Amino acid sequence: MESSTEEKVVAVILVGGPTKGTRFRPLSLNIPKPLFPIAGQPMVHHPISACKRIPNLAQVYLVGFYEEREFALYVSAISNELKVPVRYLREDKPHGSAGGLYHFRNLIMEDNPSHIFLLNCDVCCSFPLPEMLEAHRKYGGIGTLLVIKVSPESASQFGELVADPVTNELLHYTEKPETFVSDRINCGVYVFTPEIFTAIRDVSSQRNDTATLRRVSSYEALQPATRIPADFVRLDQDILSPLAGKKQLYTYETMDFWEQIKSPGMSLRCSELYLSQFRLTSPHILASGDGTKSAIVIGDVYIHPSAKVHPTAKIGPNVSISANARVGPGVRLISCIILDDVEIMENAVVTNAIVGWKSSIGRWSRVQAEGVYNSKLGVTILGDSVAVEDEVVVTSSIVLPNKTLNVSVQDEIIL
Amino acid sequence: MKALILVGGFGTRLRPLTLSLPKPLVDFANKPMILHQIEALKAVGVDEVVLTVNYQAEVMLNFLKDVEAKLEIKITCSRETEPMGTAGPLALARDKLVDGSGEPFFVLNSDVISEYPFKEMIEFHKAHGGEASIMVTKVDEPSKYGVVVMEETTGKVEKFVEKPKLYVGNKINAGIYLLNPSVVDKIELRPTSIEKETFPKIAAAQGLYAMVLPGFWMDIGQPRDYITGLRLYLDSLRKKCPAKLTTGPDIVGNVLVDETAKIGEGCLIGPDVAIGPGCVVESGVRLSRCTVMPGARIKKHACVSSSIIGWHSTVGQWARIENMTILGEDVHVRDEIYSNGGVVLPHKEIKSNILMPGIVM
């Protein structure tokens, strides 16, 4: 018998902090990475929105070590918009992916949830959370991981795991191995029962004991301390690896897309993935037009309602245009993210690029790159308030905020 | 009065344009290169022009029949069966040049454009009474060329120095001569260099005089100089005959648009642009420092600078063509493509970006 108090679910989304995610610069110089827009919505919106589909969702917690004020506005807005209670919890210091969960266990357990979802904010996927929960209930373990099959060459960048093909039990887990272990990897999305807190606490106390033992040897006390603090618990190495093969952890495989948003270029790729997902789940969000009353739209395109796009422009595929942007006559946008308040003047072309807030793109100018998402200069990035003057060509370059380009550049990083 | 235009060879430096037409027939400022010279010669009373060619003479002759009729000037070709250098062709054409009248004849290098001050040259030649007159032009880097060392006041030439290592002077041979028929006697019928063999002989006999060419000068035998040459030519046209230039709200600087060309709305054309007969420039296009050959089409919102667009080619919508891109005849650049210095041979379609200068066969 289902009682509403017994079957509540809480979701925790790890958002990191300013010292993490430096690979996301220069876009993260002015905005926390979790709030960077992907497919027209802040990055963290997508997992939060997915959480809404979980039956009996009681609360969503964002856990990270950014200043509270950076998330205050966003959290109250998204709570209203999605009608889901969302709250930001600030860690006083990094506790690791499992440690953060443990640190706030009292708050999380307040609603007596039967299950707790843990998601990483910079994961881009279809978040099949209700399906994961159902599978987890059947398995009866303390946790279920979302996994995906990738190419053997790329697997070593992630946590590789082996699962039993019949029972789906997690048999073996290793993080970023040097040799090939498996082509199934950890997606960074988990569902746990409250017993996970016991498991984390056990790891913590084990560490404390070892620490006490260590203090006995004065020789060791003199060694440089790279000892991990007792309350820094990493989910992958400290929980998943040891518990693998003990009939405690299970896997749920997704056949949909999965990417990590680590670099600015990947945000363009993930924008593309989410936009194509909108086409299936909520096509009314996407823009359309045939050049008569509004601009020609090709493929999946998001245009914020307050943005102004001239009817003679041609937009798409894979374009996101944010609030108050102005796209002039005869402009061509392909595979790009145009952030708030950007002005793009007549006949300019932007392709494979991210144009930062308040930037301006001159007439007949061209901002381009080859579109290799995880290569350093594969997507051209303009920081905020960059001015590209008329007829200038910017190719495969990164331009930091507040620069004016009056000559063409190629393959450069402009500080 | 007669003139000889040294047309010579294959025009390889101006490929891919010269893969479609012999160089003298390649348009410059909306007119075949050689026509600029023939018109200027006609204006000073030349009634017969001899072209020395060793390549595609039939193509030349066909074109020239029209010119003969229109300008009422006689044009003949002198066929070189082997390259004759810069003086040999004169001996080859002796029968046509030496008619017993004793009148001097012009010799022009077909790659040269200038204001062609032929009238002044005739007066200069009569005044000094020497056997040969040569135009010289001042350049910044004389060591790249052959320097003419001369007496400043009279213009009497002392000697020629090829690519001098030390500075001997800053005037070089501009490729325009006015010669008495007696000069032809001094040239043997074999490959000969006029600068190395003929002129030094005449200079030693105190018979060679040099006049400094007033106005601009350019050897437009290669694309970069072709583009610079257009700027100089249009500049000169503005001073001499500004009515020939096109004006309008979408025009900036010196621009020449043939009357049969069409230009759309919201464009920005210029400076230093020539748009040939039958061209179509659609709306929202930006053109600067470029030549659009007859029959070419530039589609909407495209941007072309410092480039040459070949005959009947198309540049796609939102394409960006720049930095010495040369499109040969019938080249089609797809929409949104970027070309940075691509050199594209005729009858090709460009479907992917050209990020660095290079040749597309």
XYZ file of N, CA, C and O in Angstrom, chain B residues 9 32 40 53 59 65 71 77 110 131 136 143 147 189 202 209-210 241 249 255 262 297 333 342 344:
100
model
N 53.626 35.272 -73.986
C 53.401 33.881 -73.620
C 52.133 33.519 -72.882
O 51.052 34.054 -73.149
N 38.841 44.625 -71.792
C 40.004 43.756 -71.972
C 41.280 44.572 -71.858
O 41.378 45.695 -72.360
N 44.284 53.979 -76.462
C 45.192 55.107 -76.236
C 46.077 55.341 -77.454
O 46.405 56.488 -77.796
N 52.378 37.360 -80.688
C 51.835 36.330 -79.798
C 52.518 35.008 -80.055
O 52.959 34.727 -81.167
N 42.264 32.932 -80.824
C 41.325 33.543 -79.889
C 41.486 35.061 -79.915
O 40.515 35.812 -79.931
N 39.020 41.330 -84.398
C 38.242 41.726 -85.593
C 37.196 42.761 -85.203
O 36.995 43.754 -85.897
N 36.949 50.552 -83.837
C 37.868 51.680 -83.670
C 38.449 52.171 -84.982
O 39.153 53.173 -85.027
N 48.454 40.120 -86.243
C 49.234 39.323 -85.305
C 50.521 38.860 -85.953
O 50.548 38.529 -87.135
N 52.448 44.307 -72.930
C 50.983 44.209 -72.776
C 50.492 44.204 -71.337
O 49.321 44.444 -71.081
N 67.641 58.089 -81.372
C 67.059 56.963 -82.081
C 65.912 56.312 -81.306
O 64.982 55.762 -81.898
N 60.337 55.657 -68.230
C 60.773 55.060 -66.977
C 59.826 55.528 -65.874
O 59.160 56.561 -65.996
N 65.794 47.558 -56.658
C 66.587 46.342 -56.826
C 65.764 45.160 -57.281
O 66.304 44.130 -57.651
N 67.294 48.784 -63.394
C 67.327 50.236 -63.183
C 67.928 50.928 -64.395
O 68.913 50.472 -64.971
N 67.430 38.248 -85.783
C 66.224 37.432 -85.693
C 66.477 36.181 -84.845
O 66.623 35.077 -85.332
N 72.453 51.140 -78.216
C 71.961 52.468 -78.605
C 72.409 53.526 -77.594
O 72.788 54.649 -77.961
N 67.103 57.942 -74.967
C 66.676 58.933 -73.979
C 65.490 58.404 -73.175
O 64.631 57.708 -73.704
N 65.447 58.759 -71.902
C 64.377 58.275 -71.037
C 63.512 59.427 -70.541
O 63.994 60.485 -70.179
N 38.370 61.943 -65.514
C 37.046 61.807 -66.119
C 36.058 61.257 -65.102
O 35.559 60.146 -65.261
N 23.970 56.139 -53.320
C 23.957 56.010 -51.854
C 24.692 54.769 -51.367
O 25.224 54.753 -50.261
N 34.352 53.598 -57.829
C 33.683 52.361 -58.226
C 33.263 52.486 -59.682
O 32.769 53.533 -60.105
N 23.498 44.763 -62.549
C 22.395 45.113 -61.647
C 22.892 45.033 -60.207
O 23.545 44.065 -59.825
N 27.658 36.423 -60.511
C 26.547 36.777 -59.626
C 27.009 36.695 -58.176
O 27.594 35.695 -57.761
N 30.643 29.195 -55.505
C 30.907 29.117 -54.072
C 29.566 28.982 -53.373
O 28.694 29.836 -53.531
N 41.747 31.646 -51.332
C 41.683 30.457 -52.175
C 41.927 30.834 -53.629
O 41.448 31.862 -54.089
N 41.078 29.323 -57.153
C 40.217 28.228 -57.604
C 40.194 28.146 -59.113
O 39.863 29.126 -59.788
